[in-house]
PDB file of C-alpha atoms and ligand atoms in Angstrom:
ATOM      1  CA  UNK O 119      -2.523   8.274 -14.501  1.00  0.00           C
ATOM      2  CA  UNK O 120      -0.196  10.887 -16.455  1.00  0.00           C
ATOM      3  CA  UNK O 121      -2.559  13.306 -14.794  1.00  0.00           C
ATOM      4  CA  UNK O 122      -1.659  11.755 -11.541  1.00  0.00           C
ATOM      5  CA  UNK O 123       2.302  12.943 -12.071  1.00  0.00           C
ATOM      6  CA  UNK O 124       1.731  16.162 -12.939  1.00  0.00           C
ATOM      7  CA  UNK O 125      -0.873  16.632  -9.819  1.00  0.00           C
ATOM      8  CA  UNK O 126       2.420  15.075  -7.607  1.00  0.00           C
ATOM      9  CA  UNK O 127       4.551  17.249  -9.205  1.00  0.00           C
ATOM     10  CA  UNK O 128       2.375  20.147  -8.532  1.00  0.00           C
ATOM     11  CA  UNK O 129       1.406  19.751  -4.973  1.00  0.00           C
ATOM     12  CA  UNK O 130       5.521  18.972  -4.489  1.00  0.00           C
ATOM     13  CA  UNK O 131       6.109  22.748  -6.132  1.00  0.00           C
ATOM     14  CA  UNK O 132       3.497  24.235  -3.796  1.00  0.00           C
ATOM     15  CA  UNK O 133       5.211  22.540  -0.719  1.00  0.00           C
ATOM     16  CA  UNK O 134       8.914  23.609  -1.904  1.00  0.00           C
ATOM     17  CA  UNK O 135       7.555  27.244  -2.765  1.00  0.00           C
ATOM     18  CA  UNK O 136       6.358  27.592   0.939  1.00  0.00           C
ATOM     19  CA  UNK O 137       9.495  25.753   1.996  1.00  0.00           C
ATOM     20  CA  UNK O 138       7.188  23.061   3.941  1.00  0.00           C
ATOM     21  CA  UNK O 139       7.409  19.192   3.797  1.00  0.00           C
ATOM     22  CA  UNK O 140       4.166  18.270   2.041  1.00  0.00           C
ATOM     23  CA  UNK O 141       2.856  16.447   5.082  1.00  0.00           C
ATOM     24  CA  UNK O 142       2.659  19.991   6.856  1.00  0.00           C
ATOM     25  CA  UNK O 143       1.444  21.927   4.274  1.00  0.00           C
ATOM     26  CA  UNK O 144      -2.017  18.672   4.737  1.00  0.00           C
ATOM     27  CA  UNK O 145      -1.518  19.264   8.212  1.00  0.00           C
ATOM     28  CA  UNK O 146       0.478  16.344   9.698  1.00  0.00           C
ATOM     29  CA  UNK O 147      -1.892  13.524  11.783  1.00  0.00           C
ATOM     30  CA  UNK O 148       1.031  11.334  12.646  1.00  0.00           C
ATOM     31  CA  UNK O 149       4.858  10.973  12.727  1.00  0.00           C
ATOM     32  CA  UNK O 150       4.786   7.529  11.190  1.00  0.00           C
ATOM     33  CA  UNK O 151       2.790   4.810   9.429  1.00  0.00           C
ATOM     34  CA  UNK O 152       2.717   1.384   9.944  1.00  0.00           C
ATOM     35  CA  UNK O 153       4.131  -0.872   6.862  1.00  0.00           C
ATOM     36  CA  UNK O 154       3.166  -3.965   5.847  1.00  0.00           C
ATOM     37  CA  UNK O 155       5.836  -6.416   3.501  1.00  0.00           C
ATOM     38  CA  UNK O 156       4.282  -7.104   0.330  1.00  0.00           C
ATOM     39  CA  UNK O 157       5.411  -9.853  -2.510  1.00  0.00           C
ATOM     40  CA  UNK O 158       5.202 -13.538  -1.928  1.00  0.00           C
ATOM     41  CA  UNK O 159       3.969 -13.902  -5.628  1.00  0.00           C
ATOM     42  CA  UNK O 160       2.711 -17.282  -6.523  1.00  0.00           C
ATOM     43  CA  UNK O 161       5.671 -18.051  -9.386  1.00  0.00           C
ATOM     44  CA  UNK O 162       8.370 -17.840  -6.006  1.00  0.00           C
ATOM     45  CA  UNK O 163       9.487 -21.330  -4.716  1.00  0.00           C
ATOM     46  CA  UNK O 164       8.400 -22.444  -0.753  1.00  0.00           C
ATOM     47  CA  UNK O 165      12.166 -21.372  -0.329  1.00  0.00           C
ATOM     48  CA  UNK O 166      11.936 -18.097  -2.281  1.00  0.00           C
ATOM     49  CA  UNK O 167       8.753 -17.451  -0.250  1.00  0.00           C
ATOM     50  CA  UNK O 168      10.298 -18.489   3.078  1.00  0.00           C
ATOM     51  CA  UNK O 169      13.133 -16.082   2.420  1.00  0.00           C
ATOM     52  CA  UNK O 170      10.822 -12.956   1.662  1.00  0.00           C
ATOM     53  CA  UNK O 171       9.199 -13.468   4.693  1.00  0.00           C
ATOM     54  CA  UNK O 172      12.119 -13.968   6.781  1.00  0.00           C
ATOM     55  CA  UNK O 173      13.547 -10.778   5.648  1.00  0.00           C
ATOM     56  CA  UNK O 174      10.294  -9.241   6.159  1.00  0.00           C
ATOM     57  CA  UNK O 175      10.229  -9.981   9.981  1.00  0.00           C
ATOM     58  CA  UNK O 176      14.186  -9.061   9.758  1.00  0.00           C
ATOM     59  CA  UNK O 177      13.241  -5.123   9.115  1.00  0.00           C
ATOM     60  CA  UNK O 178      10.795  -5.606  12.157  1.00  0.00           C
ATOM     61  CA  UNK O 179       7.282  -5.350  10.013  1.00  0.00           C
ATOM     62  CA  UNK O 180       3.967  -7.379  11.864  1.00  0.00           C
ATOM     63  CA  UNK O 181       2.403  -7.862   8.807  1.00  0.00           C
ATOM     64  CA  UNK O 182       2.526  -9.720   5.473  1.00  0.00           C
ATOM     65  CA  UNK O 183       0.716  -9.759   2.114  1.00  0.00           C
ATOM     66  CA  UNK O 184       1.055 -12.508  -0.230  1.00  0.00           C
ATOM     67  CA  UNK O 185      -0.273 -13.532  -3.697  1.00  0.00           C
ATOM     68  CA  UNK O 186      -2.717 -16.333  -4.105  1.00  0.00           C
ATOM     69  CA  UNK O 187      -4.280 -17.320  -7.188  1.00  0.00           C
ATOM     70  CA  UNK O 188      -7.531 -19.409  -7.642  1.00  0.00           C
ATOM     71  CA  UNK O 189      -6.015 -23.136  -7.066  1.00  0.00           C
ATOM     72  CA  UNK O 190      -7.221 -23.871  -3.648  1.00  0.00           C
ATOM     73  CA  UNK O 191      -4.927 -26.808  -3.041  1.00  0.00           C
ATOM     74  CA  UNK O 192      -2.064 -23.880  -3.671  1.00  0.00           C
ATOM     75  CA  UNK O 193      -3.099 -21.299  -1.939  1.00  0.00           C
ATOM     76  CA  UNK O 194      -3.647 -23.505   1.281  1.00  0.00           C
ATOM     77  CA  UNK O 195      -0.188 -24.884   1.287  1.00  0.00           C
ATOM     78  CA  UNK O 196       1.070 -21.769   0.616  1.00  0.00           C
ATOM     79  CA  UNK O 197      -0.395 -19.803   3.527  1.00  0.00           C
ATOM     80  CA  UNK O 198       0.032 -22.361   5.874  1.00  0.00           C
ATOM     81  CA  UNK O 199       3.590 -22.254   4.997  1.00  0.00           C
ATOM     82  CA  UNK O 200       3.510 -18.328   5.585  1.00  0.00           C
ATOM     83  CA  UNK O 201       2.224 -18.824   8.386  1.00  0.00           C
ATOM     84  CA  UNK O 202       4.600 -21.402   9.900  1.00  0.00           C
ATOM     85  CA  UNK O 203       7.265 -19.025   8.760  1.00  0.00           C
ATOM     86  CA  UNK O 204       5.551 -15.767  10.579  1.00  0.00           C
ATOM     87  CA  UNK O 205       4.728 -17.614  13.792  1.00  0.00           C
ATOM     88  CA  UNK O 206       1.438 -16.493  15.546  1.00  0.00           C
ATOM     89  CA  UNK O 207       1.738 -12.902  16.072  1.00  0.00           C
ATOM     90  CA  UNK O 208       2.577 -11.738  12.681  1.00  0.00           C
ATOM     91  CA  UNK O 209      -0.636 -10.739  10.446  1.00  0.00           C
ATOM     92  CA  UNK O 210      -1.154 -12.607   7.440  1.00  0.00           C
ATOM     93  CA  UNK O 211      -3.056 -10.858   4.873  1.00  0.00           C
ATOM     94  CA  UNK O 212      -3.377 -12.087   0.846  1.00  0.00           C
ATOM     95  CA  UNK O 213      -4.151 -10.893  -2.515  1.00  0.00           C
ATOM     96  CA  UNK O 214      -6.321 -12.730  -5.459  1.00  0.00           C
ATOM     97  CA  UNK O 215      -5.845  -9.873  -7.955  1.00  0.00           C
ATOM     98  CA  UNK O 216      -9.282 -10.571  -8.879  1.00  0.00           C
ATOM     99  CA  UNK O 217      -8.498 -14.791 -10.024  1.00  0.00           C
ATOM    100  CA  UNK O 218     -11.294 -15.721  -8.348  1.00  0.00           C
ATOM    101  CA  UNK O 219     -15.438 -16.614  -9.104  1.00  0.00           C
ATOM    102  CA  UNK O 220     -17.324 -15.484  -5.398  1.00  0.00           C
ATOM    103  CA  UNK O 221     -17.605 -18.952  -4.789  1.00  0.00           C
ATOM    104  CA  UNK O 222     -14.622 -19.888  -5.598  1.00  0.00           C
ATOM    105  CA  UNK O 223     -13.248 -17.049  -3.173  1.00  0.00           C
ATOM    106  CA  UNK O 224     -15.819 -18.232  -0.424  1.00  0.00           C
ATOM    107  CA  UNK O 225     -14.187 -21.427  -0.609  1.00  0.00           C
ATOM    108  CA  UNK O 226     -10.693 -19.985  -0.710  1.00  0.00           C
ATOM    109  CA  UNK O 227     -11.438 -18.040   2.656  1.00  0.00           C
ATOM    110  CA  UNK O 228     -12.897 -20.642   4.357  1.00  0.00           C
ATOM    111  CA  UNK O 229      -9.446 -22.153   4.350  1.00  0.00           C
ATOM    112  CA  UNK O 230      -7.993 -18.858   4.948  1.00  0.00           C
ATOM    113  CA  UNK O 231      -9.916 -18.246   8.067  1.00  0.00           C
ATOM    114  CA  UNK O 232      -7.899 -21.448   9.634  1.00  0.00           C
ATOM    115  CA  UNK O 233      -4.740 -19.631   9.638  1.00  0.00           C
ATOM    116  CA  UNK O 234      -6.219 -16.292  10.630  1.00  0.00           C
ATOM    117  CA  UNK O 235      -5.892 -14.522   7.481  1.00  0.00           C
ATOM    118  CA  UNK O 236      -6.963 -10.653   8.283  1.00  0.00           C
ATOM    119  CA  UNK O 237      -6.944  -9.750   4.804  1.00  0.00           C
ATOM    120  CA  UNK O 238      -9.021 -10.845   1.503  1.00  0.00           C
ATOM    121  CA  UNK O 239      -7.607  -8.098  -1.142  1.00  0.00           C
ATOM    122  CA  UNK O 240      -9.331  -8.400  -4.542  1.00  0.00           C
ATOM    123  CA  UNK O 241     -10.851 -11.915  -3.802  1.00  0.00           C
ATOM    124  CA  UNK O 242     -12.877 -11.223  -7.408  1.00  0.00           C
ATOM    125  CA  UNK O 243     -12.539  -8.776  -9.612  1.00  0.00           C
ATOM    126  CA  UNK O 244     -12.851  -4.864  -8.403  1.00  0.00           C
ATOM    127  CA  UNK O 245     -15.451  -4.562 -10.821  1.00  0.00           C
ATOM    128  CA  UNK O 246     -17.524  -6.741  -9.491  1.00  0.00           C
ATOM    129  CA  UNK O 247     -19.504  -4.947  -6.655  1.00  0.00           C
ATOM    130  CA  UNK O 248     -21.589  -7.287  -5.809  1.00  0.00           C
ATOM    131  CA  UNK O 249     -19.703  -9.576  -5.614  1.00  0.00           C
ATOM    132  CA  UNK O 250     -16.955  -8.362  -2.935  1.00  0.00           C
ATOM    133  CA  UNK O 251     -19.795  -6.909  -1.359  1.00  0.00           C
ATOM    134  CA  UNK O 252     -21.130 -10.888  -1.251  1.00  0.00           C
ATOM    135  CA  UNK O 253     -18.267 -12.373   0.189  1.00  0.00           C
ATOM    136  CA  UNK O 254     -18.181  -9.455   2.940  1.00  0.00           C
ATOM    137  CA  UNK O 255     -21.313 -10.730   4.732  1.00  0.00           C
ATOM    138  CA  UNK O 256     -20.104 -14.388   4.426  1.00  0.00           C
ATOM    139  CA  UNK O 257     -16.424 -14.031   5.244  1.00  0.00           C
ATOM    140  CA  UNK O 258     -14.828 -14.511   8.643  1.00  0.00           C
ATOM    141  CA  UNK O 259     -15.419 -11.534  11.248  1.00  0.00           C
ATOM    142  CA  UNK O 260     -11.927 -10.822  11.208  1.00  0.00           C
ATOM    143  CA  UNK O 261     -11.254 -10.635   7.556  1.00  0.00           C
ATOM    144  CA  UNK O 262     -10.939  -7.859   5.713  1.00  0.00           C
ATOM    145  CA  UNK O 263     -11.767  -7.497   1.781  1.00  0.00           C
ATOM    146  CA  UNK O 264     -10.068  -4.921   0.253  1.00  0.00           C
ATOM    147  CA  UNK O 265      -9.487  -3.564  -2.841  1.00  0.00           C
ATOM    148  CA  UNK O 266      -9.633  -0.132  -4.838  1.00  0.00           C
ATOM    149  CA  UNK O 267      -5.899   0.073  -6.279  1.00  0.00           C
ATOM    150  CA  UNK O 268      -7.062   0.780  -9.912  1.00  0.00           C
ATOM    151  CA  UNK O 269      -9.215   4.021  -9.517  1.00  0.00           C
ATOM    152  CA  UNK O 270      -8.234   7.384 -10.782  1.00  0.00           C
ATOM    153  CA  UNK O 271     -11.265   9.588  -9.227  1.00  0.00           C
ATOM    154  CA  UNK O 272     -13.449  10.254  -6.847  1.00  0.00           C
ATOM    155  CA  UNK O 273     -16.394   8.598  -8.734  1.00  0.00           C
ATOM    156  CA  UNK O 274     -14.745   5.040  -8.620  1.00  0.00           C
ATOM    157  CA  UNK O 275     -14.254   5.588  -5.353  1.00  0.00           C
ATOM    158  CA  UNK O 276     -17.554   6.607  -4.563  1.00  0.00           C
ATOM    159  CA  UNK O 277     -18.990   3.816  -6.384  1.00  0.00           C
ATOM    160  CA  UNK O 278     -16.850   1.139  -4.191  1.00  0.00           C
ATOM    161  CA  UNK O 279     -17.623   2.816  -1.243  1.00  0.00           C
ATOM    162  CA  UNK O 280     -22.155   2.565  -1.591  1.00  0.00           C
ATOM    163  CA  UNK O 281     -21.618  -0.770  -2.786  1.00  0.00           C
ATOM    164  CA  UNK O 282     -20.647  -1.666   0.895  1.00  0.00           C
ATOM    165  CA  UNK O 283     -17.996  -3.778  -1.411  1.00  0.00           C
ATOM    166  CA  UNK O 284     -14.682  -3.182   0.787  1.00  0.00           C
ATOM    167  CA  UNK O 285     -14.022  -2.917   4.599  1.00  0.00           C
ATOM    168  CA  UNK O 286     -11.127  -1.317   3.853  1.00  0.00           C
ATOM    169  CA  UNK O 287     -10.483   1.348   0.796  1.00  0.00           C
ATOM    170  CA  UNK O 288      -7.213   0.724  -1.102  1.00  0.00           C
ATOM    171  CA  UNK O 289      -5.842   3.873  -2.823  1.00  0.00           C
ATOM    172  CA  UNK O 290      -3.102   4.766  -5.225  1.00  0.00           C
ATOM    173  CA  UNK O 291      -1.653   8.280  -5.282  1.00  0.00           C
ATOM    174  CA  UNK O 292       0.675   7.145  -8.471  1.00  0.00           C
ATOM    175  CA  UNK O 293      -3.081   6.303  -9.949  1.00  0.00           C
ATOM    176  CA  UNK O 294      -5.179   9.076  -9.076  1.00  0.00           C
ATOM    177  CA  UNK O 295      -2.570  11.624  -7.603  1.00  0.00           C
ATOM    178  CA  UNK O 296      -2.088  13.521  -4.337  1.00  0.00           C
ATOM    179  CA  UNK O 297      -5.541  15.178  -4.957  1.00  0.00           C
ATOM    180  CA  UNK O 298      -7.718  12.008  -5.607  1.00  0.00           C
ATOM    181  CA  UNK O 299      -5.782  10.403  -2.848  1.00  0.00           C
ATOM    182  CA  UNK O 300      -7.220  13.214  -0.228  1.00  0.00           C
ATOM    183  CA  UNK O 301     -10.558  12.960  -2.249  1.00  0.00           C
ATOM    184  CA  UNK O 302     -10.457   9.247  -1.457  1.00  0.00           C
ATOM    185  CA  UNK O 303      -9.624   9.927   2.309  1.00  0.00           C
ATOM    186  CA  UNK O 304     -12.843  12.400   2.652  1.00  0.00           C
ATOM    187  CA  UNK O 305     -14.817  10.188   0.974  1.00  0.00           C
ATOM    188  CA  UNK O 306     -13.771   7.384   3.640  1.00  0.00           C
ATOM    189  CA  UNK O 307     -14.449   9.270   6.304  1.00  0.00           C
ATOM    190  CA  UNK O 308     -18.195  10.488   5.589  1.00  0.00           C
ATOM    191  CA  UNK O 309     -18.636   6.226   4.869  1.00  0.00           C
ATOM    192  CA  UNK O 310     -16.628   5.293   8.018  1.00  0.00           C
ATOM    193  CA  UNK O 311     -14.018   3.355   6.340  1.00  0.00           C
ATOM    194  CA  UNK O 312     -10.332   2.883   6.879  1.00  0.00           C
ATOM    195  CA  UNK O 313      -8.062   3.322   3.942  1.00  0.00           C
ATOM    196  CA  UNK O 314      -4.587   1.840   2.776  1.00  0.00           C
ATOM    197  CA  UNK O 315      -1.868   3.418   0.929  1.00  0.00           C
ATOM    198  CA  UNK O 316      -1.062   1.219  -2.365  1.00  0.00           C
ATOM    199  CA  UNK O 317       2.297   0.324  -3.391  1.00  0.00           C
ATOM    200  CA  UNK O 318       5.142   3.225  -3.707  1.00  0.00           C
ATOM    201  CA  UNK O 319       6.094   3.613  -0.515  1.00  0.00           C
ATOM    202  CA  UNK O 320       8.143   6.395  -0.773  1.00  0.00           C
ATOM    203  CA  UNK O 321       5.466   8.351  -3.048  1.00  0.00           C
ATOM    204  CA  UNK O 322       2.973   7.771   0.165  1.00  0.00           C
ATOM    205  CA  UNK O 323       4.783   8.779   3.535  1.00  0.00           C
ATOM    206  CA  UNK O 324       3.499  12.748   2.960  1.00  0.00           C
ATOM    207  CA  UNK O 325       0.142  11.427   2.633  1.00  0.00           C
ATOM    208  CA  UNK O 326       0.148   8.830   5.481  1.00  0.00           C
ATOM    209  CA  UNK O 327       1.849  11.421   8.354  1.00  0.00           C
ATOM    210  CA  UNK O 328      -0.757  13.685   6.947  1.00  0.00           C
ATOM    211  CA  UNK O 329      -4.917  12.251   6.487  1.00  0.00           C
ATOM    212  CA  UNK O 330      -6.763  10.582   9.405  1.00  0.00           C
ATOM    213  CA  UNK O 331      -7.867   7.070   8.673  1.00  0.00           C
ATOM    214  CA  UNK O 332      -5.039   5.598   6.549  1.00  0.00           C
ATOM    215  CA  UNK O 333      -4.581   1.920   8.425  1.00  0.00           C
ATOM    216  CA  UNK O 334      -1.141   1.375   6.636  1.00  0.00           C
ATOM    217  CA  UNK O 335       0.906   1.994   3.558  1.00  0.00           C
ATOM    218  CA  UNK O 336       1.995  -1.239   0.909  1.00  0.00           C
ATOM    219  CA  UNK O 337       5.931  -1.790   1.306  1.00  0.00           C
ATOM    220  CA  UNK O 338       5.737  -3.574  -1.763  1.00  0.00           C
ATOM    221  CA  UNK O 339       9.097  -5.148  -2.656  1.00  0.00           C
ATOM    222  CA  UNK O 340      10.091  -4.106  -6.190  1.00  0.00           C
ATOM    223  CA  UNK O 341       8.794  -1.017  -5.375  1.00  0.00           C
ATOM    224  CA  UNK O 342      11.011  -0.825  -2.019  1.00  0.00           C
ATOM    225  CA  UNK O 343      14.063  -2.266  -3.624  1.00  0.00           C
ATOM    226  CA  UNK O 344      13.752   0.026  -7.179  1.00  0.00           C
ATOM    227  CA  UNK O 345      13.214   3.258  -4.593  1.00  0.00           C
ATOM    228  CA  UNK O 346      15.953   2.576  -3.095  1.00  0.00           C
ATOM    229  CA  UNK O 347      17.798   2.472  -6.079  1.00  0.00           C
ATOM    230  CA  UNK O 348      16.642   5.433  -8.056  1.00  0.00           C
ATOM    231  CA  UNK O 349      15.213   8.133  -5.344  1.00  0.00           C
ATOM    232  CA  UNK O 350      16.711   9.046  -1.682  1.00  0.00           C
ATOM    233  CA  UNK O 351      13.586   9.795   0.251  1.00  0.00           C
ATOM    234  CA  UNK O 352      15.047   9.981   3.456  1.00  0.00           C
ATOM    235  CA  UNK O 353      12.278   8.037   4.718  1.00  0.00           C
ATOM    236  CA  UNK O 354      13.363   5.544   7.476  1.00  0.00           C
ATOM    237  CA  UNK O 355      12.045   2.297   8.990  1.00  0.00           C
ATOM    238  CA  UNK O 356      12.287   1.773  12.547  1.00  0.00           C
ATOM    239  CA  UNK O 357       9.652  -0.704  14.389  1.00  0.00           C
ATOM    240  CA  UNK O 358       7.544  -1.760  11.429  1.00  0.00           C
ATOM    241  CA  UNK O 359       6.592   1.629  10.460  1.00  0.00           C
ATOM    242  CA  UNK O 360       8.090   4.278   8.144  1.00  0.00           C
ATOM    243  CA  UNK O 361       9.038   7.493   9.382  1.00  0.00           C
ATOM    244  CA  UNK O 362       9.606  10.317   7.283  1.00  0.00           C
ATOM    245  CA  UNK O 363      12.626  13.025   7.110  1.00  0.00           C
ATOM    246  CA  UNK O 364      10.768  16.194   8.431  1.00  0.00           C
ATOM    247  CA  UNK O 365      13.619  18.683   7.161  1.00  0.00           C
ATOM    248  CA  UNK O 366      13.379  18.065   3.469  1.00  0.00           C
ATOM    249  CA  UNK O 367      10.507  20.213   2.089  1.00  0.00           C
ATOM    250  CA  UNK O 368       8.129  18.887  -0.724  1.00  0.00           C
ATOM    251  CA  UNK O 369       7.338  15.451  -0.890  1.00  0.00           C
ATOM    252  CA  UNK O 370      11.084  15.209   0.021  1.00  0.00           C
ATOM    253  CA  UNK O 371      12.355  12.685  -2.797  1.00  0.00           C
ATOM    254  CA  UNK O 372      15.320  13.325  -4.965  1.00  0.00           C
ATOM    255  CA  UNK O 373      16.175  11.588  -8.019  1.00  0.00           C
ATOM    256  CA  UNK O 374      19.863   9.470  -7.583  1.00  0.00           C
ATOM    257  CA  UNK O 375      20.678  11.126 -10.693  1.00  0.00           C
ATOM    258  CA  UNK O 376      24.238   9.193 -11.049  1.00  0.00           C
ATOM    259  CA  UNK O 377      22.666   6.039 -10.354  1.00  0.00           C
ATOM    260  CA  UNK O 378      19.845   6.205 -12.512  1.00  0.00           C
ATOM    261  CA  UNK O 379      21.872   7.162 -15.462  1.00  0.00           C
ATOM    262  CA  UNK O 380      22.852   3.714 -16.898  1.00  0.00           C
ATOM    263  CA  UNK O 381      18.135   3.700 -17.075  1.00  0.00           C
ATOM    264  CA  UNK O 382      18.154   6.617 -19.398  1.00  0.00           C
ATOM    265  CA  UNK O 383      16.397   6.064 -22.798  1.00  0.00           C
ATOM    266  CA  UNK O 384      17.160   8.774 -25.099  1.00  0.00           C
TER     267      UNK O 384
HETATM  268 MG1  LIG Q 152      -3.424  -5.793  -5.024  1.00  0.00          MG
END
């Protein structure tokens, strides 16, 4: 993962050296990529949660991604409350982070599939192959299982990927860099699978303009709101989607040096 900053910070010199926004210098595939609000962990209150969501469909995104852990009772009452908050049209999708046993999780998404969750991330652990790739043939048609978040090369990836374990790849550039990230996207294609940016939003936008395939990128709140604070990307949101600033070269963010000063450890 240190690896992973210097590879950033490497592909960001190439980009500035040939005075190019990274995205061009991949070849851009898009002008935008579609967001999806990200938080709704299971510690919040039903008004906390209600909130989130709210401010969610406020910014215009039409999807969702909350935390559920392995208390079915919970996790019922707390999507149908999502949902109740989203209305009809809004996707639902929801993360385990791995809480649950593959029965357990069969259970959960039984319950999941009556609200139309689209979206099983991490329903048991990512190491266990088997069994995400157990719950895909037993889950709802329209559910997704996901994971990936935690791998750093191009053999983790690999390894998801011929399990059959995930309908849709998750990947982490701040994990496995800029160049595992495009590893991860070839390796999608040649298996036919979609993948999603994880987390940093900001980090992301070159890559998502730029590789075929990506479904959408994690606006994950803490990561939104501490981006905002500490870089200007000049990325912008506009209909769900993020858009980035095609005139600033590199991956295009710049340190708010004044306002990250009161941060610095010395
Ligand atoms: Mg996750």
């Amino acid at each position: 993962m240190a690896i992973a900053a210097v590879d950033q910070a490497l592909w960001d010199l190439k980009a500035r050296l040939l005075d190019l926004p990274l995205s061009a210098l991949w070849g851009r595939a898009r002008a935008s990529i579609p967001i999806y609000g990200s938080g709704g962990f299971v510690t919040y209150s039903a008004v906390r949660l209600q909130r989130q969501l709210e401010g969610w469909l406020e910014q215009g995104l039409t999807s969702v991604k909350i935390k559920i852990g392995d208390d079915l009772d919970q996790a019922e009452q707390r999507v149908a409350l999502a949902r109740e908050v989203i209305g009809p049209g809004v996707g639902l999708m929801v993360d385990a982070n791995g809480a649950c046993r593959a029965r357990q999780a069969l259970a959960l998404a039984e319950c999941l599939g009556e609200q139309r969750v689209c979206w099983f991330e991490e329903p048991v652990s990512s190491d266990d192959l088997e069994g995400l790739r157990w719950l895909r043939d037993r889950v709802p048609d329209d559910m997704a299982i996901a994971a990936g978040e935690y791998g750093w090369d191009s053999i983790y990836f690999r390894r998801m990927l011929q399990a059959g374990a995930v309908d849709v790849l998750q990947v982490d550039a701040t994990r496995c860099g800029y160049t595992g990230f495009l590893h991860a996207a070839e390796l999608c294609a040649a298996f036919n699978v979609p993948l999603s940016a994880h987390c940093a939003p900001a980090l992301h936008t070159p890559l998502c303009v730029a590789v075929p395939g990506i479904r959408h990128a994690e606006y994950f709140h803490d990561h939104a709101r501490l981006e905002a604070i500490l870089f200007d990307s000049g990325d912008s949101l506009h209909n769900g989607e993020l858009w980035p600033d095609l005139d600033r070269v590199g991956h295009g963010i710049e340190l708010r040096r004044a306002d990250a000063e009161p941060y610095q450890i010395s």
